[in-house]
Amino acid sequence: MSQTVVVSDNLYQRLQTEAQRRGLSRVEDLLEQWTPGGESDHQRHEAVREIRAFRERMHTKYGDAIDSVDLLRADRLR
């Protein structure tokens, strides 16, 4: 079953811009994300993207991090 919803040109343009920002090609895809459960999926994907970007920035700035396990063992043996 299909339904028609009338929205202003301004609102439709804002929805289209938000869909494109999220990498979606259609407003319909954006609306599907906003259904129960859909938005939380987007939030998880966005959080993962931000974490990966942060890790990449830290790796670029500081290089490979050493494994602290050996340092902790050495401290315990003192």
PDB file of N, CA, C and O in Angstrom, residues 28-70:
ATOM      1  N   GLU A  28      12.961   8.721   0.781  1.00  0.00           N
ATOM      2  CA  GLU A  28      12.289   7.523   1.285  1.00  0.00           C
ATOM      3  C   GLU A  28      13.243   6.675   2.127  1.00  0.00           C
ATOM      4  O   GLU A  28      12.847   6.114   3.153  1.00  0.00           O
ATOM      5  N   ASP A  29      14.502   6.572   1.701  1.00  0.00           N
ATOM      6  CA  ASP A  29      15.489   5.808   2.476  1.00  0.00           C
ATOM      7  C   ASP A  29      15.736   6.462   3.831  1.00  0.00           C
ATOM      8  O   ASP A  29      15.881   5.778   4.842  1.00  0.00           O
ATOM      9  N   LEU A  30      15.770   7.779   3.840  1.00  0.00           N
ATOM     10  CA  LEU A  30      15.947   8.511   5.097  1.00  0.00           C
ATOM     11  C   LEU A  30      14.772   8.255   6.027  1.00  0.00           C
ATOM     12  O   LEU A  30      14.957   7.986   7.216  1.00  0.00           O
ATOM     13  N   LEU A  31      13.580   8.295   5.495  1.00  0.00           N
ATOM     14  CA  LEU A  31      12.393   8.053   6.320  1.00  0.00           C
ATOM     15  C   LEU A  31      12.379   6.637   6.873  1.00  0.00           C
ATOM     16  O   LEU A  31      11.968   6.415   8.011  1.00  0.00           O
ATOM     17  N   GLU A  32      12.856   5.672   6.102  1.00  0.00           N
ATOM     18  CA  GLU A  32      12.937   4.301   6.607  1.00  0.00           C
ATOM     19  C   GLU A  32      13.905   4.197   7.774  1.00  0.00           C
ATOM     20  O   GLU A  32      13.688   3.421   8.698  1.00  0.00           O
ATOM     21  N   GLN A  33      14.984   4.985   7.738  1.00  0.00           N
ATOM     22  CA  GLN A  33      15.928   4.985   8.868  1.00  0.00           C
ATOM     23  C   GLN A  33      15.274   5.541  10.114  1.00  0.00           C
ATOM     24  O   GLN A  33      15.648   5.171  11.216  1.00  0.00           O
ATOM     25  N   TRP A  34      14.334   6.428   9.960  1.00  0.00           N
ATOM     26  CA  TRP A  34      13.703   7.060  11.110  1.00  0.00           C
ATOM     27  C   TRP A  34      12.588   6.211  11.705  1.00  0.00           C
ATOM     28  O   TRP A  34      11.948   6.611  12.670  1.00  0.00           O
ATOM     29  N   THR A  35      12.344   5.039  11.151  1.00  0.00           N
ATOM     30  CA  THR A  35      11.356   4.150  11.752  1.00  0.00           C
ATOM     31  C   THR A  35      11.972   3.542  13.007  1.00  0.00           C
ATOM     32  O   THR A  35      13.196   3.553  13.165  1.00  0.00           O
ATOM     33  N   PRO A  36      11.173   2.996  13.917  1.00  0.00           N
ATOM     34  CA  PRO A  36      11.743   2.405  15.139  1.00  0.00           C
ATOM     35  C   PRO A  36      12.856   1.408  14.809  1.00  0.00           C
ATOM     36  O   PRO A  36      12.678   0.512  14.002  1.00  0.00           O
ATOM     37  N   GLY A  37      13.999   1.613  15.416  1.00  0.00           N
ATOM     38  CA  GLY A  37      15.150   0.753  15.177  1.00  0.00           C
ATOM     39  C   GLY A  37      16.066   1.276  14.089  1.00  0.00           C
ATOM     40  O   GLY A  37      17.260   1.063  14.123  1.00  0.00           O
ATOM     41  N   GLY A  38      15.532   1.966  13.112  1.00  0.00           N
ATOM     42  CA  GLY A  38      16.347   2.463  12.008  1.00  0.00           C
ATOM     43  C   GLY A  38      17.327   3.533  12.433  1.00  0.00           C
ATOM     44  O   GLY A  38      18.485   3.535  12.032  1.00  0.00           O
ATOM     45  N   GLU A  39      16.882   4.450  13.247  1.00  0.00           N
ATOM     46  CA  GLU A  39      17.756   5.548  13.683  1.00  0.00           C
ATOM     47  C   GLU A  39      18.886   5.028  14.560  1.00  0.00           C
ATOM     48  O   GLU A  39      20.007   5.496  14.469  1.00  0.00           O
ATOM     49  N   SER A  40      18.592   4.043  15.401  1.00  0.00           N
ATOM     50  CA  SER A  40      19.655   3.520  16.261  1.00  0.00           C
ATOM     51  C   SER A  40      20.732   2.842  15.420  1.00  0.00           C
ATOM     52  O   SER A  40      21.915   2.907  15.765  1.00  0.00           O
ATOM     53  N   ASP A  41      20.349   2.199  14.325  1.00  0.00           N
ATOM     54  CA  ASP A  41      21.342   1.618  13.421  1.00  0.00           C
ATOM     55  C   ASP A  41      22.238   2.713  12.856  1.00  0.00           C
ATOM     56  O   ASP A  41      23.452   2.563  12.810  1.00  0.00           O
ATOM     57  N   HIS A  42      21.621   3.793  12.432  1.00  0.00           N
ATOM     58  CA  HIS A  42      22.408   4.905  11.884  1.00  0.00           C
ATOM     59  C   HIS A  42      23.342   5.473  12.953  1.00  0.00           C
ATOM     60  O   HIS A  42      24.500   5.766  12.669  1.00  0.00           O
ATOM     61  N   GLN A  43      22.845   5.615  14.169  1.00  0.00           N
ATOM     62  CA  GLN A  43      23.670   6.153  15.243  1.00  0.00           C
ATOM     63  C   GLN A  43      24.862   5.246  15.519  1.00  0.00           C
ATOM     64  O   GLN A  43      25.974   5.734  15.742  1.00  0.00           O
ATOM     65  N   ARG A  44      24.651   3.935  15.496  1.00  0.00           N
ATOM     66  CA  ARG A  44      25.762   2.999  15.699  1.00  0.00           C
ATOM     67  C   ARG A  44      26.781   3.114  14.578  1.00  0.00           C
ATOM     68  O   ARG A  44      27.987   3.164  14.824  1.00  0.00           O
ATOM     69  N   HIS A  45      26.304   3.183  13.351  1.00  0.00           N
ATOM     70  CA  HIS A  45      27.226   3.315  12.215  1.00  0.00           C
ATOM     71  C   HIS A  45      28.005   4.627  12.293  1.00  0.00           C
ATOM     72  O   HIS A  45      29.204   4.668  12.007  1.00  0.00           O
ATOM     73  N   GLU A  46      27.339   5.673  12.683  1.00  0.00           N
ATOM     74  CA  GLU A  46      28.002   6.971  12.815  1.00  0.00           C
ATOM     75  C   GLU A  46      29.044   6.927  13.927  1.00  0.00           C
ATOM     76  O   GLU A  46      30.147   7.463  13.788  1.00  0.00           O
ATOM     77  N   ALA A  47      28.718   6.287  15.053  1.00  0.00           N
ATOM     78  CA  ALA A  47      29.675   6.172  16.159  1.00  0.00           C
ATOM     79  C   ALA A  47      30.895   5.366  15.731  1.00  0.00           C
ATOM     80  O   ALA A  47      32.036   5.750  16.036  1.00  0.00           O
ATOM     81  N   VAL A  48      30.680   4.283  15.010  1.00  0.00           N
ATOM     82  CA  VAL A  48      31.806   3.470  14.531  1.00  0.00           C
ATOM     83  C   VAL A  48      32.668   4.286  13.580  1.00  0.00           C
ATOM     84  O   VAL A  48      33.900   4.251  13.648  1.00  0.00           O
ATOM     85  N   ARG A  49      32.034   5.047  12.702  1.00  0.00           N
ATOM     86  CA  ARG A  49      32.797   5.891  11.768  1.00  0.00           C
ATOM     87  C   ARG A  49      33.645   6.908  12.520  1.00  0.00           C
ATOM     88  O   ARG A  49      34.825   7.105  12.208  1.00  0.00           O
ATOM     89  N   GLU A  50      33.075   7.532  13.536  1.00  0.00           N
ATOM     90  CA  GLU A  50      33.817   8.522  14.322  1.00  0.00           C
ATOM     91  C   GLU A  50      34.970   7.868  15.084  1.00  0.00           C
ATOM     92  O   GLU A  50      36.060   8.442  15.176  1.00  0.00           O
ATOM     93  N   ILE A  51      34.756   6.687  15.632  1.00  0.00           N
ATOM     94  CA  ILE A  51      35.821   5.976  16.359  1.00  0.00           C
ATOM     95  C   ILE A  51      36.956   5.622  15.415  1.00  0.00           C
ATOM     96  O   ILE A  51      38.137   5.810  15.739  1.00  0.00           O
ATOM     97  N   ARG A  52      36.606   5.122  14.236  1.00  0.00           N
ATOM     98  CA  ARG A  52      37.656   4.779  13.261  1.00  0.00           C
ATOM     99  C   ARG A  52      38.448   6.002  12.841  1.00  0.00           C
ATOM    100  O   ARG A  52      39.675   5.940  12.699  1.00  0.00           O
ATOM    101  N   ALA A  53      37.760   7.121  12.627  1.00  0.00           N
ATOM    102  CA  ALA A  53      38.452   8.355  12.251  1.00  0.00           C
ATOM    103  C   ALA A  53      39.380   8.812  13.378  1.00  0.00           C
ATOM    104  O   ALA A  53      40.516   9.235  13.126  1.00  0.00           O
ATOM    105  N   PHE A  54      38.916   8.705  14.626  1.00  0.00           N
ATOM    106  CA  PHE A  54      39.737   9.092  15.771  1.00  0.00           C
ATOM    107  C   PHE A  54      40.969   8.201  15.862  1.00  0.00           C
ATOM    108  O   PHE A  54      42.094   8.689  16.062  1.00  0.00           O
ATOM    109  N   ARG A  55      40.783   6.886  15.728  1.00  0.00           N
ATOM    110  CA  ARG A  55      41.918   5.957  15.795  1.00  0.00           C
ATOM    111  C   ARG A  55      42.926   6.253  14.692  1.00  0.00           C
ATOM    112  O   ARG A  55      44.136   6.196  14.922  1.00  0.00           O
ATOM    113  N   GLU A  56      42.434   6.582  13.502  1.00  0.00           N
ATOM    114  CA  GLU A  56      43.333   6.905  12.389  1.00  0.00           C
ATOM    115  C   GLU A  56      44.123   8.184  12.685  1.00  0.00           C
ATOM    116  O   GLU A  56      45.327   8.242  12.428  1.00  0.00           O
ATOM    117  N   ARG A  57      43.451   9.189  13.249  1.00  0.00           N
ATOM    118  CA  ARG A  57      44.164  10.438  13.611  1.00  0.00           C
ATOM    119  C   ARG A  57      45.233  10.163  14.665  1.00  0.00           C
ATOM    120  O   ARG A  57      46.349  10.675  14.578  1.00  0.00           O
ATOM    121  N   MET A  58      44.904   9.342  15.668  1.00  0.00           N
ATOM    122  CA  MET A  58      45.879   9.032  16.715  1.00  0.00           C
ATOM    123  C   MET A  58      47.049   8.221  16.154  1.00  0.00           C
ATOM    124  O   MET A  58      48.209   8.457  16.519  1.00  0.00           O
ATOM    125  N   HIS A  59      46.760   7.300  15.251  1.00  0.00           N
ATOM    126  CA  HIS A  59      47.831   6.510  14.655  1.00  0.00           C
ATOM    127  C   HIS A  59      48.732   7.394  13.800  1.00  0.00           C
ATOM    128  O   HIS A  59      49.960   7.259  13.837  1.00  0.00           O
ATOM    129  N   THR A  60      48.131   8.313  13.061  1.00  0.00           N
ATOM    130  CA  THR A  60      48.916   9.229  12.235  1.00  0.00           C
ATOM    131  C   THR A  60      49.795  10.121  13.105  1.00  0.00           C
ATOM    132  O   THR A  60      50.965  10.349  12.786  1.00  0.00           O
ATOM    133  N   LYS A  61      49.254  10.568  14.217  1.00  0.00           N
ATOM    134  CA  LYS A  61      49.983  11.489  15.088  1.00  0.00           C
ATOM    135  C   LYS A  61      51.044  10.778  15.933  1.00  0.00           C
ATOM    136  O   LYS A  61      52.164  11.264  16.080  1.00  0.00           O
ATOM    137  N   TYR A  62      50.722   9.611  16.489  1.00  0.00           N
ATOM    138  CA  TYR A  62      51.600   8.955  17.457  1.00  0.00           C
ATOM    139  C   TYR A  62      52.208   7.636  16.968  1.00  0.00           C
ATOM    140  O   TYR A  62      53.071   7.079  17.647  1.00  0.00           O
ATOM    141  N   GLY A  63      51.741   7.123  15.859  1.00  0.00           N
ATOM    142  CA  GLY A  63      52.251   5.850  15.374  1.00  0.00           C
ATOM    143  C   GLY A  63      51.648   4.685  16.130  1.00  0.00           C
ATOM    144  O   GLY A  63      50.651   4.815  16.841  1.00  0.00           O
ATOM    145  N   ASP A  64      52.274   3.504  15.988  1.00  0.00           N
ATOM    146  CA  ASP A  64      51.771   2.311  16.673  1.00  0.00           C
ATOM    147  C   ASP A  64      51.967   2.442  18.176  1.00  0.00           C
ATOM    148  O   ASP A  64      53.032   2.847  18.642  1.00  0.00           O
ATOM    149  N   ALA A  65      50.942   2.086  18.914  1.00  0.00           N
ATOM    150  CA  ALA A  65      51.023   2.109  20.377  1.00  0.00           C
ATOM    151  C   ALA A  65      51.652   0.806  20.861  1.00  0.00           C
ATOM    152  O   ALA A  65      51.384  -0.262  20.321  1.00  0.00           O
ATOM    153  N   ILE A  66      52.481   0.907  21.879  1.00  0.00           N
ATOM    154  CA  ILE A  66      53.096  -0.295  22.429  1.00  0.00           C
ATOM    155  C   ILE A  66      52.069  -1.037  23.281  1.00  0.00           C
ATOM    156  O   ILE A  66      51.127  -0.442  23.807  1.00  0.00           O
ATOM    157  N   ASP A  67      52.269  -2.333  23.410  1.00  0.00           N
ATOM    158  CA  ASP A  67      51.383  -3.146  24.235  1.00  0.00           C
ATOM    159  C   ASP A  67      51.796  -2.958  25.695  1.00  0.00           C
ATOM    160  O   ASP A  67      52.944  -3.198  26.071  1.00  0.00           O
ATOM    161  N   SER A  68      50.886  -2.521  26.523  1.00  0.00           N
ATOM    162  CA  SER A  68      51.199  -2.208  27.917  1.00  0.00           C
ATOM    163  C   SER A  68      51.265  -3.443  28.811  1.00  0.00           C
ATOM    164  O   SER A  68      51.674  -3.344  29.972  1.00  0.00           O
ATOM    165  N   VAL A  69      50.910  -4.598  28.302  1.00  0.00           N
ATOM    166  CA  VAL A  69      50.896  -5.812  29.129  1.00  0.00           C
ATOM    167  C   VAL A  69      52.284  -6.094  29.692  1.00  0.00           C
ATOM    168  O   VAL A  69      52.440  -6.386  30.890  1.00  0.00           O
ATOM    169  N   ASP A  70      53.316  -6.014  28.865  1.00  0.00           N
ATOM    170  CA  ASP A  70      54.676  -6.274  29.342  1.00  0.00           C
ATOM    171  C   ASP A  70      55.104  -5.264  30.410  1.00  0.00           C
ATOM    172  O   ASP A  70      55.766  -5.618  31.386  1.00  0.00           O
TER     173      ASP A  70
END
